[in-house]
PDB file of C-alpha atoms and ligand atoms in Angstrom:
ATOM      1  CA  MET A   1       7.399  14.297 -23.914  1.00 42.00           C
ATOM      2  CA  GLU A   2       8.175  15.151 -20.442  1.00 46.00           C
ATOM      3  CA  ALA A   3       6.284  18.888 -20.479  1.00 46.00           C
ATOM      4  CA  GLU A   4       3.051  16.508 -22.519  1.00 47.00           C
ATOM      5  CA  ARG A   5       3.408  14.056 -19.284  1.00 45.00           C
ATOM      6  CA  THR A   6       3.279  16.838 -17.097  1.00 47.00           C
ATOM      7  CA  ARG A   7       0.524  18.360 -18.663  1.00 47.00           C
ATOM      8  CA  THR A   8      -1.468  15.726 -17.918  1.00 47.00           C
ATOM      9  CA  ALA A   9      -0.643  14.947 -14.781  1.00 48.00           C
ATOM     10  CA  GLU A  10      -1.702  18.629 -14.017  1.00 48.00           C
ATOM     11  CA  ALA A  11      -5.224  17.828 -15.898  1.00 50.00           C
ATOM     12  CA  GLY A  12      -5.876  15.051 -13.551  1.00 52.00           C
ATOM     13  CA  VAL A  13      -6.195  12.248 -15.877  1.00 88.00           C
ATOM     14  CA  PHE A  14      -5.610   9.379 -12.926  1.00 94.00           C
ATOM     15  CA  GLN A  15      -6.861   6.265 -12.220  1.00 96.00           C
ATOM     16  CA  VAL A  16      -6.635   3.718  -9.381  1.00 97.00           C
ATOM     17  CA  TRP A  17      -5.093   0.467 -10.071  1.00 97.00           C
ATOM     18  CA  TYR A  18      -5.482  -2.732  -7.383  1.00 98.00           C
ATOM     19  CA  GLN A  19      -3.018  -5.233  -6.560  1.00 98.00           C
ATOM     20  CA  PRO A  20      -4.779  -7.871  -4.417  1.00 97.00           C
ATOM     21  CA  GLN A  21      -2.967  -9.086  -1.160  1.00 97.00           C
ATOM     22  CA  VAL A  22      -3.064 -13.477  -0.362  1.00 97.00           C
ATOM     23  CA  ALA A  23      -3.515 -14.501   2.976  1.00 97.00           C
ATOM     24  CA  LEU A  24      -1.114 -17.375   3.299  1.00 97.00           C
ATOM     25  CA  GLU A  25      -2.534 -19.792   6.198  1.00 95.00           C
ATOM     26  CA  THR A  26      -5.714 -19.834   3.649  1.00 94.00           C
ATOM     27  CA  GLY A  27      -4.696 -18.540  -0.380  1.00 94.00           C
ATOM     28  CA  ALA A  28      -7.848 -16.027  -0.008  1.00 94.00           C
ATOM     29  CA  LEU A  29      -8.115 -12.212  -1.192  1.00 95.00           C
ATOM     30  CA  CYS A  30      -7.781 -10.385   1.940  1.00 95.00           C
ATOM     31  CA  GLY A  31      -7.904  -7.233   0.672  1.00 96.00           C
ATOM     32  CA  ALA A  32      -5.696  -4.479  -1.754  1.00 98.00           C
ATOM     33  CA  GLU A  33      -3.060  -1.728  -2.168  1.00 98.00           C
ATOM     34  CA  ALA A  34      -4.040   0.860  -4.278  1.00 98.00           C
ATOM     35  CA  LEU A  35      -1.961   2.105  -7.025  1.00 98.00           C
ATOM     36  CA  VAL A  36      -2.212   5.104  -9.133  1.00 98.00           C
ATOM     37  CA  ARG A  37      -1.856   4.994 -12.425  1.00 97.00           C
ATOM     38  CA  LEU A  38      -1.750   7.842 -15.162  1.00 95.00           C
ATOM     39  CA  ALA A  39      -3.331   7.448 -18.560  1.00 92.00           C
ATOM     40  CA  ASP A  40      -1.125   7.964 -21.552  1.00 89.00           C
ATOM     41  CA  GLY A  41      -4.212   9.089 -23.785  1.00 86.00           C
ATOM     42  CA  ARG A  42      -3.717   5.902 -26.459  1.00 87.00           C
ATOM     43  CA  GLY A  43      -5.065   3.343 -23.723  1.00 86.00           C
ATOM     44  CA  GLY A  44      -2.163   2.631 -21.870  1.00 90.00           C
ATOM     45  CA  VAL A  45      -0.375   4.038 -18.407  1.00 93.00           C
ATOM     46  CA  ILE A  46       2.472   5.870 -17.198  1.00 94.00           C
ATOM     47  CA  PRO A  47       3.752   3.396 -13.984  1.00 95.00           C
ATOM     48  CA  PRO A  48       4.333   6.427 -10.435  1.00 96.00           C
ATOM     49  CA  ALA A  49       8.139   6.554 -10.978  1.00 96.00           C
ATOM     50  CA  GLU A  50       7.695   8.545 -14.202  1.00 96.00           C
ATOM     51  CA  PHE A  51       5.109  11.026 -12.952  1.00 95.00           C
ATOM     52  CA  ILE A  52       5.879  11.414  -8.341  1.00 94.00           C
ATOM     53  CA  PRO A  53       8.733  12.441  -8.362  1.00 94.00           C
ATOM     54  CA  GLU A  54       7.828  15.731 -10.130  1.00 95.00           C
ATOM     55  CA  LEU A  55       4.581  16.521  -7.982  1.00 95.00           C
ATOM     56  CA  GLU A  56       6.534  15.408  -4.578  1.00 92.00           C
ATOM     57  CA  ARG A  57       8.681  18.872  -5.638  1.00 93.00           C
ATOM     58  CA  SER A  58       5.641  20.541  -6.610  1.00 95.00           C
ATOM     59  CA  GLY A  59       4.094  20.238  -3.017  1.00 93.00           C
ATOM     60  CA  ARG A  60       1.226  18.039  -5.484  1.00 94.00           C
ATOM     61  CA  ILE A  61       1.614  15.428  -4.210  1.00 95.00           C
ATOM     62  CA  THR A  62      -0.933  15.494  -1.370  1.00 96.00           C
ATOM     63  CA  GLU A  63      -3.410  16.069  -3.649  1.00 95.00           C
ATOM     64  CA  LEU A  64      -2.841  13.563  -5.515  1.00 96.00           C
ATOM     65  CA  ASP A  65      -3.141  11.071  -2.530  1.00 97.00           C
ATOM     66  CA  GLU A  66      -6.623  12.781  -1.233  1.00 97.00           C
ATOM     67  CA  THR A  67      -8.175  11.965  -5.243  1.00 96.00           C
ATOM     68  CA  VAL A  68      -6.206   8.040  -5.224  1.00 97.00           C
ATOM     69  CA  LEU A  69      -8.278   7.798  -1.888  1.00 98.00           C
ATOM     70  CA  ARG A  70     -11.413   9.979  -3.141  1.00 97.00           C
ATOM     71  CA  THR A  71     -11.434   7.159  -6.126  1.00 97.00           C
ATOM     72  CA  VAL A  72     -10.834   4.486  -3.881  1.00 97.00           C
ATOM     73  CA  CYS A  73     -13.905   5.136  -1.349  1.00 97.00           C
ATOM     74  CA  ALA A  74     -15.937   5.079  -4.229  1.00 97.00           C
ATOM     75  CA  ASP A  75     -14.470   2.253  -5.532  1.00 97.00           C
ATOM     76  CA  LEU A  76     -15.350   0.200  -2.321  1.00 97.00           C
ATOM     77  CA  ARG A  77     -19.179   1.460  -2.758  1.00 96.00           C
ATOM     78  CA  GLU A  78     -19.775   0.679  -6.438  1.00 95.00           C
ATOM     79  CA  ALA A  79     -18.381  -3.080  -5.424  1.00 95.00           C
ATOM     80  CA  GLU A  80     -20.747  -3.232  -2.046  1.00 94.00           C
ATOM     81  CA  ARG A  81     -23.559  -2.462  -4.784  1.00 93.00           C
ATOM     82  CA  HIS A  82     -22.366  -5.151  -6.048  1.00 90.00           C
ATOM     83  CA  GLY A  83     -22.641  -7.660  -3.758  1.00 91.00           C
ATOM     84  CA  VAL A  84     -18.242  -7.588  -3.460  1.00 91.00           C
ATOM     85  CA  ARG A  85     -16.586  -6.947  -0.017  1.00 88.00           C
ATOM     86  CA  LEU A  86     -12.735  -5.093  -1.820  1.00 87.00           C
ATOM     87  CA  GLY A  87     -11.559  -4.005   1.178  1.00 79.00           C
ATOM     88  CA  PRO A  88      -9.825  -3.003   3.310  1.00 96.00           C
ATOM     89  CA  VAL A  89      -7.544  -0.842   0.987  1.00 98.00           C
ATOM     90  CA  SER A  90      -4.235  -0.047   1.322  1.00 98.00           C
ATOM     91  CA  VAL A  91      -3.518   3.682   0.526  1.00 98.00           C
ATOM     92  CA  ASN A  92       0.070   4.720  -0.157  1.00 97.00           C
ATOM     93  CA  LEU A  93       0.852   8.588   2.154  1.00 96.00           C
ATOM     94  CA  SER A  94       3.389  10.409   0.463  1.00 94.00           C
ATOM     95  CA  ARG A  95       5.682  11.700   3.490  1.00 90.00           C
ATOM     96  CA  LEU A  96       5.025  15.533   2.546  1.00 92.00           C
ATOM     97  CA  HIS A  97       1.478  15.098   4.385  1.00 93.00           C
ATOM     98  CA  LEU A  98       3.819  14.664   7.342  1.00 91.00           C
ATOM     99  CA  GLY A  99       4.059  18.368   7.364  1.00 88.00           C
ATOM    100  CA  ARG A 100       0.609  19.328   8.250  1.00 91.00           C
ATOM    101  CA  ALA A 101      -0.831  19.708  10.859  1.00 91.00           C
ATOM    102  CA  ASP A 102      -4.733  18.672   9.863  1.00 95.00           C
ATOM    103  CA  ALA A 103      -3.395  15.608   7.010  1.00 96.00           C
ATOM    104  CA  ALA A 104      -5.416  13.317   9.489  1.00 97.00           C
ATOM    105  CA  GLU A 105      -8.965  15.540   9.753  1.00 98.00           C
ATOM    106  CA  ARG A 106      -8.751  15.889   5.819  1.00 98.00           C
ATOM    107  CA  LEU A 107      -8.142  12.536   4.850  1.00 98.00           C
ATOM    108  CA  ALA A 108     -10.902  11.340   7.732  1.00 98.00           C
ATOM    109  CA  ALA A 109     -13.663  13.659   5.892  1.00 98.00           C
ATOM    110  CA  ILE A 110     -12.810  12.307   2.341  1.00 98.00           C
ATOM    111  CA  VAL A 111     -13.590   9.232   4.178  1.00 98.00           C
ATOM    112  CA  GLN A 112     -16.345  10.327   6.068  1.00 98.00           C
ATOM    113  CA  GLU A 113     -18.367  12.321   3.387  1.00 98.00           C
ATOM    114  CA  SER A 114     -18.690   8.820   1.008  1.00 97.00           C
ATOM    115  CA  GLY A 115     -20.141   6.891   4.015  1.00 97.00           C
ATOM    116  CA  VAL A 116     -17.207   4.087   3.437  1.00 97.00           C
ATOM    117  CA  PRO A 117     -16.266   2.588   7.424  1.00 97.00           C
ATOM    118  CA  GLU A 118     -13.168   3.106   8.424  1.00 97.00           C
ATOM    119  CA  ARG A 119     -12.167   0.025   8.925  1.00 97.00           C
ATOM    120  CA  GLU A 120     -11.991  -0.746   4.958  1.00 97.00           C
ATOM    121  CA  LEU A 121      -8.649   1.434   4.764  1.00 98.00           C
ATOM    122  CA  VAL A 122      -5.373   0.857   5.410  1.00 98.00           C
ATOM    123  CA  PHE A 123      -3.110   4.352   5.384  1.00 98.00           C
ATOM    124  CA  GLU A 124       0.642   3.167   4.268  1.00 96.00           C
ATOM    125  CA  LEU A 125       3.284   5.740   5.153  1.00 91.00           C
ATOM    126  CA  THR A 126       6.630   5.037   3.784  1.00 84.00           C
ATOM    127  CA  GLU A 127       9.305   4.056   6.526  1.00 69.00           C
ATOM    128  CA  THR A 128      11.938   5.361   4.621  1.00 66.00           C
ATOM    129  CA  ALA A 129      10.396   8.525   5.071  1.00 53.00           C
ATOM    130  CA  ALA A 130      11.332   8.578   8.162  1.00 52.00           C
ATOM    131  CA  HIS A 131      14.367  10.804   7.891  1.00 63.00           C
ATOM    132  CA  SER A 132      15.124  11.270  11.635  1.00 63.00           C
ATOM    133  CA  ASP A 133      13.547  14.625  12.346  1.00 71.00           C
ATOM    134  CA  GLU A 134      10.452  13.509  11.255  1.00 79.00           C
ATOM    135  CA  THR A 135       9.704  10.478  13.377  1.00 80.00           C
ATOM    136  CA  ASP A 136       7.737  12.723  15.877  1.00 84.00           C
ATOM    137  CA  GLU A 137       5.925  13.790  12.998  1.00 88.00           C
ATOM    138  CA  LEU A 138       4.868  10.120  11.762  1.00 88.00           C
ATOM    139  CA  GLU A 139       4.122   9.163  14.925  1.00 88.00           C
ATOM    140  CA  ARG A 140       1.780  11.854  15.631  1.00 91.00           C
ATOM    141  CA  LEU A 141       0.063  10.868  12.056  1.00 94.00           C
ATOM    142  CA  LEU A 142      -0.341   7.458  12.550  1.00 93.00           C
ATOM    143  CA  GLY A 143      -1.369   7.475  16.091  1.00 94.00           C
ATOM    144  CA  ARG A 144      -4.330   9.893  14.744  1.00 96.00           C
ATOM    145  CA  LEU A 145      -5.189   7.487  11.972  1.00 97.00           C
ATOM    146  CA  ARG A 146      -5.387   4.734  14.540  1.00 96.00           C
ATOM    147  CA  ALA A 147      -7.468   6.792  16.707  1.00 97.00           C
ATOM    148  CA  MET A 148      -9.707   7.302  14.043  1.00 97.00           C
ATOM    149  CA  GLY A 149     -10.521   3.677  13.561  1.00 97.00           C
ATOM    150  CA  PHE A 150      -8.355   3.289  10.349  1.00 98.00           C
ATOM    151  CA  ALA A 151      -5.423   0.710  10.438  1.00 98.00           C
ATOM    152  CA  VAL A 152      -1.816   1.606   9.722  1.00 97.00           C
ATOM    153  CA  SER A 153       0.718   0.023   7.924  1.00 95.00           C
ATOM    154  CA  LEU A 154       4.830   0.410   7.453  1.00 92.00           C
ATOM    155  CA  ASP A 155       5.637   0.334   4.180  1.00 91.00           C
ATOM    156  CA  ASP A 156       9.474  -0.582   2.406  1.00 87.00           C
ATOM    157  CA  TYR A 157      10.061  -1.893   5.999  1.00 85.00           C
ATOM    158  CA  GLY A 158      14.053  -2.494   6.119  1.00 81.00           C
ATOM    159  CA  ILE A 159      15.632  -0.246   3.925  1.00 80.00           C
ATOM    160  CA  GLY A 160      15.244   3.024   5.046  1.00 73.00           C
ATOM    161  CA  PHE A 161      15.708   4.557   8.401  1.00 66.00           C
ATOM    162  CA  SER A 162      13.581   1.579  10.735  1.00 66.00           C
ATOM    163  CA  THR A 163      15.374   1.762  13.982  1.00 71.00           C
ATOM    164  CA  LEU A 164      14.574   0.002  17.110  1.00 78.00           C
ATOM    165  CA  LYS A 165      13.085   3.347  18.412  1.00 78.00           C
ATOM    166  CA  LEU A 166      10.796   3.614  15.782  1.00 78.00           C
ATOM    167  CA  LEU A 167       9.248   0.648  16.168  1.00 84.00           C
ATOM    168  CA  ALA A 168       8.866   0.787  20.029  1.00 86.00           C
ATOM    169  CA  ASP A 169       7.088   4.331  19.852  1.00 85.00           C
ATOM    170  CA  MET A 170       5.199   4.090  16.693  1.00 83.00           C
ATOM    171  CA  PRO A 171       1.857   2.406  16.345  1.00 84.00           C
ATOM    172  CA  PHE A 172       1.025   0.370  13.300  1.00 93.00           C
ATOM    173  CA  ASP A 173      -0.801  -2.438  12.601  1.00 97.00           C
ATOM    174  CA  TYR A 174       1.058  -3.924   9.736  1.00 96.00           C
ATOM    175  CA  LEU A 175       4.707  -4.537   8.166  1.00 94.00           C
ATOM    176  CA  LYS A 176       4.914  -4.752   4.783  1.00 94.00           C
ATOM    177  CA  LEU A 177       8.598  -6.316   4.054  1.00 92.00           C
ATOM    178  CA  ASP A 178       9.909  -4.984   1.520  1.00 90.00           C
ATOM    179  CA  ARG A 179      10.890  -7.190  -2.003  1.00 93.00           C
ATOM    180  CA  TYR A 180      14.456  -6.595  -1.148  1.00 91.00           C
ATOM    181  CA  PHE A 181      14.272  -9.412   1.508  1.00 90.00           C
ATOM    182  CA  VAL A 182      12.218 -11.218  -1.134  1.00 93.00           C
ATOM    183  CA  ILE A 183      14.233 -11.080  -3.025  1.00 92.00           C
ATOM    184  CA  ARG A 184      17.318 -12.527  -1.541  1.00 91.00           C
ATOM    185  CA  SER A 185      15.379 -14.629   0.535  1.00 86.00           C
ATOM    186  CA  GLU A 186      17.874 -17.930  -0.627  1.00 85.00           C
ATOM    187  CA  THR A 187      20.521 -16.088   1.424  1.00 90.00           C
ATOM    188  CA  PRO A 188      20.767 -17.348   4.642  1.00 92.00           C
ATOM    189  CA  ARG A 189      21.286 -13.835   6.030  1.00 91.00           C
ATOM    190  CA  ALA A 190      17.985 -12.185   4.040  1.00 87.00           C
ATOM    191  CA  ARG A 191      16.146 -15.470   5.887  1.00 89.00           C
ATOM    192  CA  ALA A 192      17.302 -14.572   8.995  1.00 92.00           C
ATOM    193  CA  ILE A 193      16.488 -11.330   9.009  1.00 89.00           C
ATOM    194  CA  LEU A 194      13.334 -12.070   7.623  1.00 90.00           C
ATOM    195  CA  GLU A 195      12.150 -14.254  10.314  1.00 93.00           C
ATOM    196  CA  SER A 196      12.518 -12.578  12.420  1.00 92.00           C
ATOM    197  CA  THR A 197      11.012  -9.295  11.735  1.00 92.00           C
ATOM    198  CA  VAL A 198       8.337 -12.176  10.987  1.00 95.00           C
ATOM    199  CA  ARG A 199       8.324 -12.486  14.909  1.00 96.00           C
ATOM    200  CA  LEU A 200       9.681  -9.233  16.339  1.00 93.00           C
ATOM    201  CA  ALA A 201       6.406  -7.861  14.484  1.00 94.00           C
ATOM    202  CA  GLU A 202       3.523 -10.457  15.677  1.00 95.00           C
ATOM    203  CA  ARG A 203       5.001  -9.422  19.383  1.00 95.00           C
ATOM    204  CA  LEU A 204       4.111  -5.388  18.980  1.00 94.00           C
ATOM    205  CA  GLY A 205       0.813  -6.901  17.713  1.00 95.00           C
ATOM    206  CA  ALA A 206       1.231  -6.926  14.239  1.00 96.00           C
ATOM    207  CA  ARG A 207       1.245  -8.709  10.823  1.00 97.00           C
ATOM    208  CA  THR A 208       3.844  -9.240   8.102  1.00 97.00           C
ATOM    209  CA  VAL A 209       2.869  -8.438   4.445  1.00 97.00           C
ATOM    210  CA  ALA A 210       5.417  -9.996   1.718  1.00 96.00           C
ATOM    211  CA  GLU A 211       5.764  -7.714  -0.984  1.00 96.00           C
ATOM    212  CA  GLY A 212       6.978  -8.400  -4.623  1.00 97.00           C
ATOM    213  CA  VAL A 213       6.601 -12.239  -4.411  1.00 97.00           C
ATOM    214  CA  GLU A 214       7.378 -13.618  -7.915  1.00 97.00           C
ATOM    215  CA  THR A 215       8.374 -17.287  -7.554  1.00 97.00           C
ATOM    216  CA  ASP A 216       7.245 -20.705  -6.111  1.00 96.00           C
ATOM    217  CA  GLU A 217      10.463 -20.640  -3.422  1.00 95.00           C
ATOM    218  CA  GLN A 218       9.936 -16.721  -2.421  1.00 96.00           C
ATOM    219  CA  LEU A 219       5.940 -18.074  -1.458  1.00 96.00           C
ATOM    220  CA  ALA A 220       7.494 -21.389   0.267  1.00 95.00           C
ATOM    221  CA  PHE A 221       9.783 -19.025   2.241  1.00 94.00           C
ATOM    222  CA  VAL A 222       7.652 -15.849   3.252  1.00 95.00           C
ATOM    223  CA  ARG A 223       4.902 -19.105   4.611  1.00 95.00           C
ATOM    224  CA  ARG A 224       7.060 -20.844   5.833  1.00 93.00           C
ATOM    225  CA  ALA A 225       8.431 -17.874   7.743  1.00 94.00           C
ATOM    226  CA  GLY A 226       5.148 -16.817   9.353  1.00 95.00           C
ATOM    227  CA  CYS A 227       4.280 -13.856   6.958  1.00 97.00           C
ATOM    228  CA  PHE A 228       0.192 -13.231   7.051  1.00 97.00           C
ATOM    229  CA  ALA A 229      -0.370 -12.208   3.923  1.00 98.00           C
ATOM    230  CA  ALA A 230       1.700 -11.900   0.475  1.00 98.00           C
ATOM    231  CA  GLN A 231       1.557  -9.666  -2.855  1.00 98.00           C
ATOM    232  CA  GLY A 232       3.509  -9.873  -5.923  1.00 98.00           C
ATOM    233  CA  TYR A 233       3.002 -10.995 -10.018  1.00 98.00           C
ATOM    234  CA  TYR A 234       2.938 -14.664  -8.841  1.00 98.00           C
ATOM    235  CA  PHE A 235      -0.141 -13.960  -7.808  1.00 97.00           C
ATOM    236  CA  PHE A 236      -1.821 -11.033  -9.170  1.00 97.00           C
ATOM    237  CA  ARG A 237      -0.154  -7.862 -10.935  1.00 97.00           C
ATOM    238  CA  PRO A 238      -1.708  -4.521 -10.565  1.00 98.00           C
ATOM    239  CA  LEU A 239      -5.375  -4.644 -12.207  1.00 97.00           C
ATOM    240  CA  PRO A 240      -7.876  -2.401 -12.845  1.00 96.00           C
ATOM    241  CA  PHE A 241     -11.541  -1.834 -10.636  1.00 96.00           C
ATOM    242  CA  ALA A 242     -12.723  -3.693 -12.991  1.00 95.00           C
ATOM    243  CA  GLY A 243     -10.167  -6.738 -13.160  1.00 96.00           C
ATOM    244  CA  TYR A 244     -10.248  -6.318  -9.387  1.00 96.00           C
ATOM    245  CA  LEU A 245     -13.771  -6.892  -9.194  1.00 95.00           C
ATOM    246  CA  ARG A 246     -13.524  -9.759 -10.912  1.00 95.00           C
ATOM    247  CA  ALA A 247     -11.064 -11.019  -8.694  1.00 93.00           C
ATOM    248  CA  ALA A 248     -12.769 -10.285  -5.740  1.00 91.00           C
ATOM    249  CA  ARG A 249     -16.102 -11.831  -6.677  1.00 91.00           C
ATOM    250  CA  ALA A 250     -14.419 -15.258  -8.052  1.00 89.00           C
ATOM    251  CA  GLN A 251     -12.873 -15.692  -4.632  1.00 83.00           C
ATOM    252  CA  ARG A 252     -16.188 -15.154  -2.891  1.00 77.00           C
ATOM    253  CA  ARG A 253     -17.691 -17.975  -5.145  1.00 82.00           C
ATOM    254  CA  ARG A 254     -15.271 -20.130  -4.477  1.00 82.00           C
ATOM    255  CA  GLU A 255     -16.107 -19.204  -0.075  1.00 79.00           C
ATOM    256  CA  GLU A 256     -19.748 -19.875  -1.175  1.00 78.00           C
TER     257      GLU A 256
HETATM  258  P1  LIG B 301       5.427   0.289  -3.315  1.00 60.13           P
HETATM  259  O1  LIG B 301       4.483   1.412  -2.256  1.00 60.13           O
HETATM  260  O2  LIG B 301       6.476  -0.030  -2.889  1.00 60.13           O
HETATM  261  O3  LIG B 301       4.091  -0.291  -3.971  1.00 60.13           O
HETATM  262  C1  LIG B 301       4.427  -1.487  -4.876  1.00 60.13           C
HETATM  263  C2  LIG B 301       5.289  -1.665  -6.408  1.00 60.13           C
HETATM  264  O4  LIG B 301       5.473  -2.864  -6.319  1.00 60.13           O
HETATM  265  C3  LIG B 301       4.360  -0.854  -6.900  1.00 60.13           C
HETATM  266  O5  LIG B 301       4.691  -0.384  -8.362  1.00 60.13           O
HETATM  267  C4  LIG B 301       3.754  -3.088  -7.477  1.00 60.13           C
HETATM  268  O6  LIG B 301       3.148  -3.119  -8.926  1.00 60.13           O
HETATM  269  C5  LIG B 301       4.766  -3.358  -7.594  1.00 60.13           C
HETATM  270  N1  LIG B 301       5.001  -4.866  -7.836  1.00 60.13           N
HETATM  271  C6  LIG B 301       4.303  -5.163  -6.794  1.00 60.13           C
HETATM  272  N2  LIG B 301       4.517  -6.663  -6.863  1.00 60.13           N
HETATM  273  C7  LIG B 301       5.633  -6.996  -7.676  1.00 60.13           C
HETATM  274  C8  LIG B 301       6.353  -7.595  -7.813  1.00 60.13           C
HETATM  275  O7  LIG B 301       5.871  -9.591  -7.691  1.00 60.13           O
HETATM  276  N3  LIG B 301       8.016  -7.881  -8.047  1.00 60.13           N
HETATM  277  C9  LIG B 301       8.640  -6.338  -8.871  1.00 60.13           C
HETATM  278  N4  LIG B 301       9.114  -6.471  -9.445  1.00 60.13           N
HETATM  279  N5  LIG B 301       7.181  -5.373  -8.626  1.00 60.13           N
HETATM  280  C10 LIG B 301       6.312  -6.183  -7.479  1.00 60.13           C
HETATM  281  P2  LIG B 301       4.087   0.889  -8.751  1.00 60.13           P
HETATM  282  O8  LIG B 301       2.440   0.406  -8.702  1.00 60.13           O
HETATM  283  O9  LIG B 301       4.999   1.309  -9.852  1.00 60.13           O
HETATM  284  O10 LIG B 301       4.574   2.014  -7.788  1.00 60.13           O
HETATM  285  C11 LIG B 301       5.619   2.497  -6.963  1.00 60.13           C
HETATM  286  C12 LIG B 301       5.819   2.896  -6.078  1.00 60.13           C
HETATM  287  O11 LIG B 301       5.181   3.892  -6.546  1.00 60.13           O
HETATM  288  C13 LIG B 301       4.781   2.823  -4.759  1.00 60.13           C
HETATM  289  O12 LIG B 301       6.125   1.559  -3.828  1.00 60.13           O
HETATM  290  C14 LIG B 301       4.715   3.685  -4.204  1.00 60.13           C
HETATM  291  O13 LIG B 301       5.689   4.014  -3.466  1.00 60.13           O
HETATM  292  C15 LIG B 301       4.243   5.359  -5.244  1.00 60.13           C
HETATM  293  N6  LIG B 301       2.710   5.265  -5.477  1.00 60.13           N
HETATM  294  C16 LIG B 301       1.490   4.534  -6.308  1.00 60.13           C
HETATM  295  N7  LIG B 301       0.499   4.733  -5.753  1.00 60.13           N
HETATM  296  C17 LIG B 301       0.605   5.863  -5.109  1.00 60.13           C
HETATM  297  C18 LIG B 301       0.144   6.917  -4.743  1.00 60.13           C
HETATM  298  O14 LIG B 301      -1.546   7.036  -4.952  1.00 60.13           O
HETATM  299  N8  LIG B 301       0.670   8.133  -3.599  1.00 60.13           N
HETATM  300  C19 LIG B 301       1.667   7.791  -3.699  1.00 60.13           C
HETATM  301  N9  LIG B 301       2.053   8.748  -2.721  1.00 60.13           N
HETATM  302  N10 LIG B 301       2.993   7.041  -3.774  1.00 60.13           N
HETATM  303  C20 LIG B 301       2.343   6.099  -4.615  1.00 60.13           C
HETATM  304 CA1  LIG B 302       3.135   0.621  -0.803  1.00 60.13          CA
HETATM  305 CA1  LIG B 303       6.691  -0.437  -0.889  1.00 60.13          CA
END
């Protein structure tokens, strides 16, 4: 079974799914996060937790991220042909990109080739990747991507090595508050942390996105805390491209 999955991973039958994000002030779709899936060959999909660790060990995860980015750009163009604006779409980057001196240039080249405007993409870098010896590289990559016109997002905020130094030195546009704090929103301590982090991000010129919102209570809480947007099963599960296109189209109709 394991060997079979690895072979499939190498054959490259990846799919990109999209989880829509909702702006809390208006309730409107405001983009999505691209999440990779592996086709199991029987019509189902295998989640990333089952194949990403192996790709990280072998170093091939950077290639996968580039494949995902290429697919996202093609999907954005396809949606545009249908008259639907899908973006901005967030693309996850593994920390292994930090070790590549030309990472930003390679990513930018893929986007330029596709003709998608840079502002339609957000690159998410997990903050848990920022081991103390990698913060310089992280800062450099985020800085270069932003200079090229992309937005950048600090993913999984609050559960990794987040230090105030990191926030002070690192340029970023979005802060994604980890689900850990959303789940614990009934506890006063998690609330205090979430609310003050939203204010902190605001002062630094960034927007906060709450991850993993599943219930009415959690939604009310992240809205009260002042988060800009939320993502979670409460609104949408990750959808295949066609499903996301339908959701975005329905949104456009509501706006008309
Ligand atoms: P992540 O970046 O933190 O992505 C969010 C994960 O939370 C996704 O899991 C999503 O399906 C899940 N999620 C969203 N809403 C809810 C909710 O309300 N409740 C719960 N319980 N979960 C929710 P997924 O798709 O299995 O991805 C897992 C991780 O795999 C991602 O975590 C990310 O670290 C990684 N990943 C996914 N796609 C890529 C990719 O293209 N490249 C890289 N390098 N990593 C990826
Ligand atoms: Ca992410
Ligand atoms: Ca996350």
